[in-house]
mmCIF file of C-alpha atoms in Angstrom:
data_model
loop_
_atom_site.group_PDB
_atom_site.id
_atom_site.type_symbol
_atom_site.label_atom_id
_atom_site.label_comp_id
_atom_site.label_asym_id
_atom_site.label_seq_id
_atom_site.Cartn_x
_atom_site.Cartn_y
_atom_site.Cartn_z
ATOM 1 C CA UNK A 178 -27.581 155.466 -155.482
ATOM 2 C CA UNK A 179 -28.067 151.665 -154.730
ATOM 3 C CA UNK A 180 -31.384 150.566 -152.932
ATOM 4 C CA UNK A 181 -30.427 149.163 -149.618
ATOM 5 C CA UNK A 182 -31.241 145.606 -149.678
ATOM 6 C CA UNK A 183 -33.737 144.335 -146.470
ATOM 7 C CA UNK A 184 -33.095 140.503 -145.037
ATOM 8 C CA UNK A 185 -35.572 138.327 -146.908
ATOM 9 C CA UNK A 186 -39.054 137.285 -145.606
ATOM 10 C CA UNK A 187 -39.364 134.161 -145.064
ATOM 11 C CA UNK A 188 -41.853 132.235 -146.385
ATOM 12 C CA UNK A 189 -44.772 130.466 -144.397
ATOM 13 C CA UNK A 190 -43.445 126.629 -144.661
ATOM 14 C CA UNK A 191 -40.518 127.589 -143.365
ATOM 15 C CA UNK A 192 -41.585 129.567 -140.129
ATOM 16 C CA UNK A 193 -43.805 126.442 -139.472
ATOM 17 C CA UNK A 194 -41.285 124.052 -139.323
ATOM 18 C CA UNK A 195 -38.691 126.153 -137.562
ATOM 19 C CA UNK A 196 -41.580 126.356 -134.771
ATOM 20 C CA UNK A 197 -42.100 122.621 -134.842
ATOM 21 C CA UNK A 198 -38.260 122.088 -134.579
ATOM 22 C CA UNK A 199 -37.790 124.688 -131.679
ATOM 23 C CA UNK A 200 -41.162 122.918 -129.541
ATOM 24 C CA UNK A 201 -39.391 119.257 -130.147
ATOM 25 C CA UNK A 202 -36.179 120.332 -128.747
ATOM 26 C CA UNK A 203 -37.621 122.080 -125.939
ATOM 27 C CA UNK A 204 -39.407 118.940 -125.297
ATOM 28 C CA UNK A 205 -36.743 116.847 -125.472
ATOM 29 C CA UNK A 206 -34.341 119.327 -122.740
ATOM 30 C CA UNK A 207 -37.685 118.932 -120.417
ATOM 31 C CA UNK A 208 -37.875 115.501 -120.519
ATOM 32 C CA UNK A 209 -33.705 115.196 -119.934
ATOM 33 C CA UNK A 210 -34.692 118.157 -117.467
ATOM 34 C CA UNK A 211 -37.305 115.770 -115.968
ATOM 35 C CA UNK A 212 -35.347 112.536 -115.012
ATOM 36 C CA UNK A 213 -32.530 114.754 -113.737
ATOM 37 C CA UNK A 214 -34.848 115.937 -111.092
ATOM 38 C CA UNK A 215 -34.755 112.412 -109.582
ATOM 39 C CA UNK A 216 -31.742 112.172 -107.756
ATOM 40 C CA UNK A 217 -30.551 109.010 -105.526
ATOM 41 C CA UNK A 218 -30.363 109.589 -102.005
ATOM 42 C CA UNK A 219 -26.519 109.947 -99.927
ATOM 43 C CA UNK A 220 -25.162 109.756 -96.907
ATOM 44 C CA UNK A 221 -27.529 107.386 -95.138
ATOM 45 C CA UNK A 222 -26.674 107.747 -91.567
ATOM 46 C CA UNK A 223 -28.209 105.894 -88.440
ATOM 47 C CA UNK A 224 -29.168 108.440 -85.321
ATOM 48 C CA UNK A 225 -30.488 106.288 -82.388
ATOM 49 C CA UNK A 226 -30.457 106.902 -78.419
ATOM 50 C CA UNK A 227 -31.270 104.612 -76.191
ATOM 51 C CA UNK A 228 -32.945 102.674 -78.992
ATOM 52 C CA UNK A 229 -35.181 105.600 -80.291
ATOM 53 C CA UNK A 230 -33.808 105.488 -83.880
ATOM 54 C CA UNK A 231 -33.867 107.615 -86.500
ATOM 55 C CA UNK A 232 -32.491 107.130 -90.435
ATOM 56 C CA UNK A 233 -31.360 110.645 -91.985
ATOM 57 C CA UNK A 234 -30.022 111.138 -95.378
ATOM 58 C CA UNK A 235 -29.550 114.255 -97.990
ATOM 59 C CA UNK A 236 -30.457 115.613 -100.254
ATOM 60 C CA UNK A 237 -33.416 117.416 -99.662
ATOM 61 C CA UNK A 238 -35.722 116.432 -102.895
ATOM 62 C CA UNK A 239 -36.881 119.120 -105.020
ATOM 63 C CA UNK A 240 -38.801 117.266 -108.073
ATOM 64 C CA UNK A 241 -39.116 113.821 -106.305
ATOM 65 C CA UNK A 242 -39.947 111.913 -103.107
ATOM 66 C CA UNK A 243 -38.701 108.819 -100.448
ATOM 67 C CA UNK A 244 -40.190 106.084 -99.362
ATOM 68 C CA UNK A 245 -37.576 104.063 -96.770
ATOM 69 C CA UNK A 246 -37.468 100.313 -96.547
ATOM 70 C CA UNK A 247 -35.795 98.065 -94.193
ATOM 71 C CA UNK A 248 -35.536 94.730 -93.722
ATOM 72 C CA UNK A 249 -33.502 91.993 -91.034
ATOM 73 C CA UNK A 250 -30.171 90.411 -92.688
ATOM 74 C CA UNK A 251 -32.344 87.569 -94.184
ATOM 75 C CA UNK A 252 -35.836 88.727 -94.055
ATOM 76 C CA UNK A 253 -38.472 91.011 -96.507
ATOM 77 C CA UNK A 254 -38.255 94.359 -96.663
ATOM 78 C CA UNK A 255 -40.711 96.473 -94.682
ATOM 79 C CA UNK A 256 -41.861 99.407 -96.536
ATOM 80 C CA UNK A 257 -42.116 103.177 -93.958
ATOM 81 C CA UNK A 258 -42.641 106.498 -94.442
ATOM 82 C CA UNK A 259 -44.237 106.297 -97.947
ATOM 83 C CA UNK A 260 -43.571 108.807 -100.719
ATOM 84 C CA UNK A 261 -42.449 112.242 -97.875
ATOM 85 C CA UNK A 262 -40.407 114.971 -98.783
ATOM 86 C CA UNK A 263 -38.628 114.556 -95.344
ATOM 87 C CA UNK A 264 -34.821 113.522 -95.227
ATOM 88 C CA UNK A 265 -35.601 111.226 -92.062
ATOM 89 C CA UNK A 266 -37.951 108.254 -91.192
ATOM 90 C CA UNK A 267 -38.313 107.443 -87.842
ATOM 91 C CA UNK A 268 -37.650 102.863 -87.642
ATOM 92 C CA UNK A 269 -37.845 102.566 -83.806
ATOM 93 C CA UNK A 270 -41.359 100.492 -83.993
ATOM 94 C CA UNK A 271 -38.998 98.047 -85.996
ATOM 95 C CA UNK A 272 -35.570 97.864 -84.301
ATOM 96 C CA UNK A 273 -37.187 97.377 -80.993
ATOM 97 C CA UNK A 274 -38.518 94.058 -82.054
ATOM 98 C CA UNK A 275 -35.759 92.256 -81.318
ATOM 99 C CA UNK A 276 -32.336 94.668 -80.606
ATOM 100 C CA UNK A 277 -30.257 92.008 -81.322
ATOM 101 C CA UNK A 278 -30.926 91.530 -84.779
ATOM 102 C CA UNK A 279 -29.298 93.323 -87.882
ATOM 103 C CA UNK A 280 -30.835 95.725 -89.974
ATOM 104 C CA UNK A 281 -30.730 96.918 -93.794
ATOM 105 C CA UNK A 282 -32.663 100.465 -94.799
ATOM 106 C CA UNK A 283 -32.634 101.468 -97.791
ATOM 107 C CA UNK A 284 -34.469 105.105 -99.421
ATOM 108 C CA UNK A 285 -36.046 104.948 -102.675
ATOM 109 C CA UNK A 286 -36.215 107.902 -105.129
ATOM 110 C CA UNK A 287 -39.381 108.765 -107.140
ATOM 111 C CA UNK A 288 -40.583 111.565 -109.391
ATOM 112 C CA UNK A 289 -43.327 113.674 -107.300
ATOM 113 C CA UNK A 290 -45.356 113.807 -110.036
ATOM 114 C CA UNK A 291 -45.811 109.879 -110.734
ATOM 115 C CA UNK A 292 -45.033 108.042 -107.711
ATOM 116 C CA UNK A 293 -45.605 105.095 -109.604
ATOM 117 C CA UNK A 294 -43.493 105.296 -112.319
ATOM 118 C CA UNK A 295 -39.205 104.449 -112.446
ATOM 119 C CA UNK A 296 -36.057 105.387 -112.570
ATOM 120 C CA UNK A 297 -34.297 105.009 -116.557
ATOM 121 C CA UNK A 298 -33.244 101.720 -115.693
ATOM 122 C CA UNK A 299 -37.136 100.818 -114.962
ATOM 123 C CA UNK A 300 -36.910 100.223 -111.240
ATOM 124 C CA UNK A 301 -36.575 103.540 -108.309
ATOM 125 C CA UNK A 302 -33.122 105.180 -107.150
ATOM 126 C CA UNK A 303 -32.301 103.505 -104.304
ATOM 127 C CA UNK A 304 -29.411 103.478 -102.110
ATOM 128 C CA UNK A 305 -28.075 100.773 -98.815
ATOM 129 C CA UNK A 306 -28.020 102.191 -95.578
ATOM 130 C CA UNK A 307 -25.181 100.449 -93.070
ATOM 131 C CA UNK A 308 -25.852 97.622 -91.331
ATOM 132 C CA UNK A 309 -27.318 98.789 -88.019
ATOM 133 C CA UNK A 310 -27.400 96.300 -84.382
ATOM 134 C CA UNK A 311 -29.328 98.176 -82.018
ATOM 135 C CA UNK A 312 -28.038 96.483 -79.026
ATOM 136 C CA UNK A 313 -24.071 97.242 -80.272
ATOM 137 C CA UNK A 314 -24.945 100.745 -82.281
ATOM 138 C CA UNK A 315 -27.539 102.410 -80.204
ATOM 139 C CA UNK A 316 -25.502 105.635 -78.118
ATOM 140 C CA UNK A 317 -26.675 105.693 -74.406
ATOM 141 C CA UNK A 318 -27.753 108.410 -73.269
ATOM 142 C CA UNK A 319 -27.569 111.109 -70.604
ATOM 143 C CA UNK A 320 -27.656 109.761 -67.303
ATOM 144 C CA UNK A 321 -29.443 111.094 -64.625
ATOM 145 C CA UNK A 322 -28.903 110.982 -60.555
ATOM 146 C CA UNK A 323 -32.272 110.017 -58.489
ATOM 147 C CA UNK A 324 -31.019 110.971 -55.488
ATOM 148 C CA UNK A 325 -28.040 111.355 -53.368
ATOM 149 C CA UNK A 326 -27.021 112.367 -49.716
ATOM 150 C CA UNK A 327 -23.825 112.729 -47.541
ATOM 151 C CA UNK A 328 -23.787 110.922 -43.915
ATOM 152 C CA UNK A 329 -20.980 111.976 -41.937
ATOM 153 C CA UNK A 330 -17.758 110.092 -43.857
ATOM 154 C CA UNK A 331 -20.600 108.219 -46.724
ATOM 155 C CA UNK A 332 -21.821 109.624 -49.849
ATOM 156 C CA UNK A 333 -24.518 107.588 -51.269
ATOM 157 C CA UNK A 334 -25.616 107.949 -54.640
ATOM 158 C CA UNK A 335 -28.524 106.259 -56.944
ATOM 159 C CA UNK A 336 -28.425 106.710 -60.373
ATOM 160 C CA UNK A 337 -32.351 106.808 -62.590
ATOM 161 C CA UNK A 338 -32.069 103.444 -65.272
ATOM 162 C CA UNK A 339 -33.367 105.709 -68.307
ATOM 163 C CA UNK A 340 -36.534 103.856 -69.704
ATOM 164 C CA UNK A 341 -36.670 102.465 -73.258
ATOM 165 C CA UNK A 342 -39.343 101.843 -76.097
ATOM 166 C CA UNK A 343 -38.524 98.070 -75.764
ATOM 167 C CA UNK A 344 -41.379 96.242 -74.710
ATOM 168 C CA UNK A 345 -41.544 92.523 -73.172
ATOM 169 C CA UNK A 346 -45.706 91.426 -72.507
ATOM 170 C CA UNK A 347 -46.183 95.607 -72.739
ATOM 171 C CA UNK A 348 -43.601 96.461 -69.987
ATOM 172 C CA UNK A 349 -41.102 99.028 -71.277
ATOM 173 C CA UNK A 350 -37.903 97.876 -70.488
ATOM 174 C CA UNK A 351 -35.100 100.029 -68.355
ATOM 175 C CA UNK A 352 -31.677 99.680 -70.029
ATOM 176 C CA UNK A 353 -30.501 97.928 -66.925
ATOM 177 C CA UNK A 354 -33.347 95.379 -68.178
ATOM 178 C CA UNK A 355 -31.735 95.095 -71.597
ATOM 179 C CA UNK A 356 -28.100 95.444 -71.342
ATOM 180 C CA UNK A 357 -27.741 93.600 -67.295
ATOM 181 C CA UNK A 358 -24.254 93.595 -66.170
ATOM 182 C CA UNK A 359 -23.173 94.736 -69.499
ATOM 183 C CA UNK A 360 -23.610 97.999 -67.971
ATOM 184 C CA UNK A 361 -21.686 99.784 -65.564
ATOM 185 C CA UNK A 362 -21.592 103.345 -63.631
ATOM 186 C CA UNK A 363 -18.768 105.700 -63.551
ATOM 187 C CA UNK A 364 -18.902 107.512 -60.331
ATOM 188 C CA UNK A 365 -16.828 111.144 -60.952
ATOM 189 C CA UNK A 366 -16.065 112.928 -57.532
ATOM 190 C CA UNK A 367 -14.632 115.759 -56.037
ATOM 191 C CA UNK A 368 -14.097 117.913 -53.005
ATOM 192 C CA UNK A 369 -16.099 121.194 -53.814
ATOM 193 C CA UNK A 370 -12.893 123.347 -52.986
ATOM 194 C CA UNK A 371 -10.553 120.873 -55.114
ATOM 195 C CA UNK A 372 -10.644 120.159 -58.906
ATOM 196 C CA UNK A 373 -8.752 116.567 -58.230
ATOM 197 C CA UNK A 374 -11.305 113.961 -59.271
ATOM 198 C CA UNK A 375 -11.543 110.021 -57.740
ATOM 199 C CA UNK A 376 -13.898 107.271 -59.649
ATOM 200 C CA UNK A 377 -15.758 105.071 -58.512
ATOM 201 C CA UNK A 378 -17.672 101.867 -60.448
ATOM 202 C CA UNK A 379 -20.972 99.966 -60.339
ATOM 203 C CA UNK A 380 -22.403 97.014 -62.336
ATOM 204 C CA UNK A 381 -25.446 98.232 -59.880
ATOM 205 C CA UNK A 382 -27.434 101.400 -59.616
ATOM 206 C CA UNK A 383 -26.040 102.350 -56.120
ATOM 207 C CA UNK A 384 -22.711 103.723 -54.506
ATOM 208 C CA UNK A 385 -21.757 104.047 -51.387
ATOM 209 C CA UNK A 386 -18.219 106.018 -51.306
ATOM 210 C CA UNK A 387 -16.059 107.195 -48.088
ATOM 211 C CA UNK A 388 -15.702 110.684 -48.021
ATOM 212 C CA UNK A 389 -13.916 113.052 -45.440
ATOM 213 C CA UNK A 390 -16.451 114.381 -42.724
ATOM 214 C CA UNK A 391 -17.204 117.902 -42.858
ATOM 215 C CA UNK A 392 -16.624 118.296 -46.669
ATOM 216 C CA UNK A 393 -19.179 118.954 -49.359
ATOM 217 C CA UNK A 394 -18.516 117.319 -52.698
ATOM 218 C CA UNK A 395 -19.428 117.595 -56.267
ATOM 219 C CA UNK A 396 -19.661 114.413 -58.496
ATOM 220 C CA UNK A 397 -21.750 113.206 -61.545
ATOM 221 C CA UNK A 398 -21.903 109.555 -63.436
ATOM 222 C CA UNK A 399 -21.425 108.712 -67.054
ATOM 223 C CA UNK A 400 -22.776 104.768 -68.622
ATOM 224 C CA UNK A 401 -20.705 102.545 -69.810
ATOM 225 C CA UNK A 402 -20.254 99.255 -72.078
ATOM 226 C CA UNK A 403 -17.009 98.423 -71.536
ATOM 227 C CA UNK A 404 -17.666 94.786 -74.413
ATOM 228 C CA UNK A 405 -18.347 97.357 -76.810
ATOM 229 C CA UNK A 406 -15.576 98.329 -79.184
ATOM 230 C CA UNK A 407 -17.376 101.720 -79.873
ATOM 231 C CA UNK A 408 -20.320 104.108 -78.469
ATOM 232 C CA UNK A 409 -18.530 102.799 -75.077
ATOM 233 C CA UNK A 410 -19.759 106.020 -73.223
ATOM 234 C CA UNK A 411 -22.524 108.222 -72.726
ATOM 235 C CA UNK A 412 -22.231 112.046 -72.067
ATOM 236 C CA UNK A 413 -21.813 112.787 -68.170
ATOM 237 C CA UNK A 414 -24.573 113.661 -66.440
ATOM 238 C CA UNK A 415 -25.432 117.287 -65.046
ATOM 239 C CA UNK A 416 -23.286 118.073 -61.758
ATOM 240 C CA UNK A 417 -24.698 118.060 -58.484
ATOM 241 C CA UNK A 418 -23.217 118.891 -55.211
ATOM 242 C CA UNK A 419 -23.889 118.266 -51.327
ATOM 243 C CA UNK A 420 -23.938 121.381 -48.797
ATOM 244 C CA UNK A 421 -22.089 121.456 -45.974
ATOM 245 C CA UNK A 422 -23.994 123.487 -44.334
ATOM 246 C CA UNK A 423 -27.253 121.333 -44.632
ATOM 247 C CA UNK A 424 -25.908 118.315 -43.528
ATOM 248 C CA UNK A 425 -24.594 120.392 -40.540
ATOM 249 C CA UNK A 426 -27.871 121.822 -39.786
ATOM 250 C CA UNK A 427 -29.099 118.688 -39.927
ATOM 251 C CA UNK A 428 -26.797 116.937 -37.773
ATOM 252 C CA UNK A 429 -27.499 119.733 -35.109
ATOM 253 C CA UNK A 430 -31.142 119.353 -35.667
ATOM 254 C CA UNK A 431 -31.264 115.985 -34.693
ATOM 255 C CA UNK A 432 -28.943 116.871 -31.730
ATOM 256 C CA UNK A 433 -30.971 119.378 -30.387
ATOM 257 C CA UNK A 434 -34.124 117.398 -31.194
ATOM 258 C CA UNK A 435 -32.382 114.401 -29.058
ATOM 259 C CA UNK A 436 -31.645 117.112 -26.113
ATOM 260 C CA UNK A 437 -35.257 118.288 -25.907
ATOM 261 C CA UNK A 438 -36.698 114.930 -25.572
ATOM 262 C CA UNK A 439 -34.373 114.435 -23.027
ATOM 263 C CA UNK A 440 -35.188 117.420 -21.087
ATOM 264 C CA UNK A 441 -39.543 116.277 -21.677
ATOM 265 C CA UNK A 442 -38.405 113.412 -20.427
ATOM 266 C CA UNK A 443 -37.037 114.832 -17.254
ATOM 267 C CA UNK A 444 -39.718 117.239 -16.846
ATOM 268 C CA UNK A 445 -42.155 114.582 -16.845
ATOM 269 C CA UNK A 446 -40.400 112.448 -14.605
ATOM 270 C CA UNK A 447 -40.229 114.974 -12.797
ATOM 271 C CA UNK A 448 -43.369 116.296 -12.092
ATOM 272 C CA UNK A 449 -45.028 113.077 -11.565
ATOM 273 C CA UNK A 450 -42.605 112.804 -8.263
ATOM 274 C CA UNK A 451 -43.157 116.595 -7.377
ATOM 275 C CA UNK A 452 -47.046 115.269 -7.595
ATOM 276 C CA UNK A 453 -47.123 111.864 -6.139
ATOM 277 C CA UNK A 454 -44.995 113.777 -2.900
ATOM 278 C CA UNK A 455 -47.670 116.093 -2.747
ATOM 279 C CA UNK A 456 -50.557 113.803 -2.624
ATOM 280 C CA UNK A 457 -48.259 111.567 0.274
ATOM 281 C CA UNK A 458 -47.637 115.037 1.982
ATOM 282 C CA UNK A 459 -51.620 115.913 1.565
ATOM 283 C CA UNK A 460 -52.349 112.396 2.998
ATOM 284 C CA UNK A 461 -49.919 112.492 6.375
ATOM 285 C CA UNK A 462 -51.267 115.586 7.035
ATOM 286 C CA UNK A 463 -55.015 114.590 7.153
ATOM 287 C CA UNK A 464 -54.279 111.563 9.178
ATOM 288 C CA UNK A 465 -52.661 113.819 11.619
ATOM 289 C CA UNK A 466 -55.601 115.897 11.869
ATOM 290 C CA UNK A 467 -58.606 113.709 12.198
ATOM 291 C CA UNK A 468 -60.425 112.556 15.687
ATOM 292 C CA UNK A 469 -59.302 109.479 16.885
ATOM 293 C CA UNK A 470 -61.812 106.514 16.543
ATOM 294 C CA UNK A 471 -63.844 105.726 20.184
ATOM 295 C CA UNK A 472 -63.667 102.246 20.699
#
């Protein structure tokens, strides 16, 4: 019977270099492996609210980190937010220098390991945000009502001027202080027992609207840049509503407040006659009484 024949051994040189091959190919994959991990950044996208702005972008890293740059149209860039893991860098500080300007970001990509080193090409990933103009791109926000009240057939309302991180002389400025007749109020109101709304508009803080006596209303206001060709409106403000029955019990508070001071009044009067007659009555009847004077 035939002796089964085994695979051959193999001999020591050649194990060696089959090891050495393997290790350089593995070496090579995790240096491929490596520069892969550095990935440009995407969808660079401007988030700012009444100037308080914020650059976002994707992906989050996994082998490398940012650093974000900006820069005016014609000026250096500014380096912020060195070498983070985050996928947003806050640039308010910057934009609020002068909102009228144009910005550039830009986010650089670097390996975590060696911040210092590059890209393949020898400089970083980077990639251009949009051009940002804080004074056209910035969304307004929420506003909010100070105060209101209802007087008989007037509804007066004041709207709060949000405040802003822009700074003249280290004031922070209102955006009524930035934007000046530029912005405008949108009054909406309605009869509490009706869903028809009326408008009303301001290049001021202040309405004063006729209403029908006796009613309550509901109403809230919403900014507006009507130069811009987009981010034209903020989101409405909360609702509020008068009472009816406040400004009622008012009204007969003051009434009835009027009617007692009357009636003091009258009382007063009143008893200073009742006392001044007594004192005449108390004096007649003392002259009547006394002795009469011997000459």
């Amino acid at each position: 019977m035939a002796t089964p024949a085994w695979p051959p051994v193999p001999r020591p040189e050649t194990a060696v270099a089959r090891t050495l091959l393997l290790g350089w190919v593995f070496a090579q994959v995790a240096g491929a492996t490596g520069t892969t991990d550095t990935v440009a950044a995407y969808n660079l996208t401007w988030k700012s609210t009444n100037f308080k702005t914020i650059l976002e972008w994707q992906p989050k890293p996994i082998n490398h980190v940012y650093t974000v740059q900006i820069s005016t149209k014609s000026g250096d860039w500014k380096n912020k937010c060195f070498h983070i893991t985050d996928t947003e860098c806050d640039l308010t500080d910057e934009i609020v220098k002068d909102v009228n300007q144009k910005y550039l970001a830009r986010v650089l990509s670097y390996p975590a390991g060696d911040v210092g080193s590059a890209g393949s090409a020898g400089e970083p990933l980077f990639v251009n945000s949009p051009e940002f103009t804080p004074y056209l791109d910035t969304n307004l926000g929420q506003p909010t009502i100070k105060s209101f009240e209802q007087v008989q057939t007037k509804l007066n309302v004041t709207v709060q001027d949000a405040r802003t991180l822009v700074r003249i002389n280290d004031t922070f400025l209102s955006l009524r202080d930035i934007f000046g007749k530029d912005l405008i109020y949108t009054l909406y109101y309605w009869r509490a027992s009706s869903t028809g709304k009326k408008t009303a508009k301001t290049n001021t803080n202040e309405f004063s609207i006729d209403v029908d006596k006796g009613e309550s209303y509901c109403f809230n206001v919403q900014a507006v840049i009507p130069s811009r060709k987009v981010n034209q409106k903020s989101v409405e403000s909360t609702v509020e509503c008068t009472s009816r029955e406040k400004g009622d019990f008012r009204e007969m508070f003051f009434i009835i407040g009027a009617v007692v001071f009357v009636v003091l009044i009258l009382v007063i009067i009143l008893a200073v006659s009742l006392h001044k007659c007594r004192k005449a009555r108390v004096g007649r009847g003392w002259k009547e009484n006394s002795p009469l004077n011997v000459a």
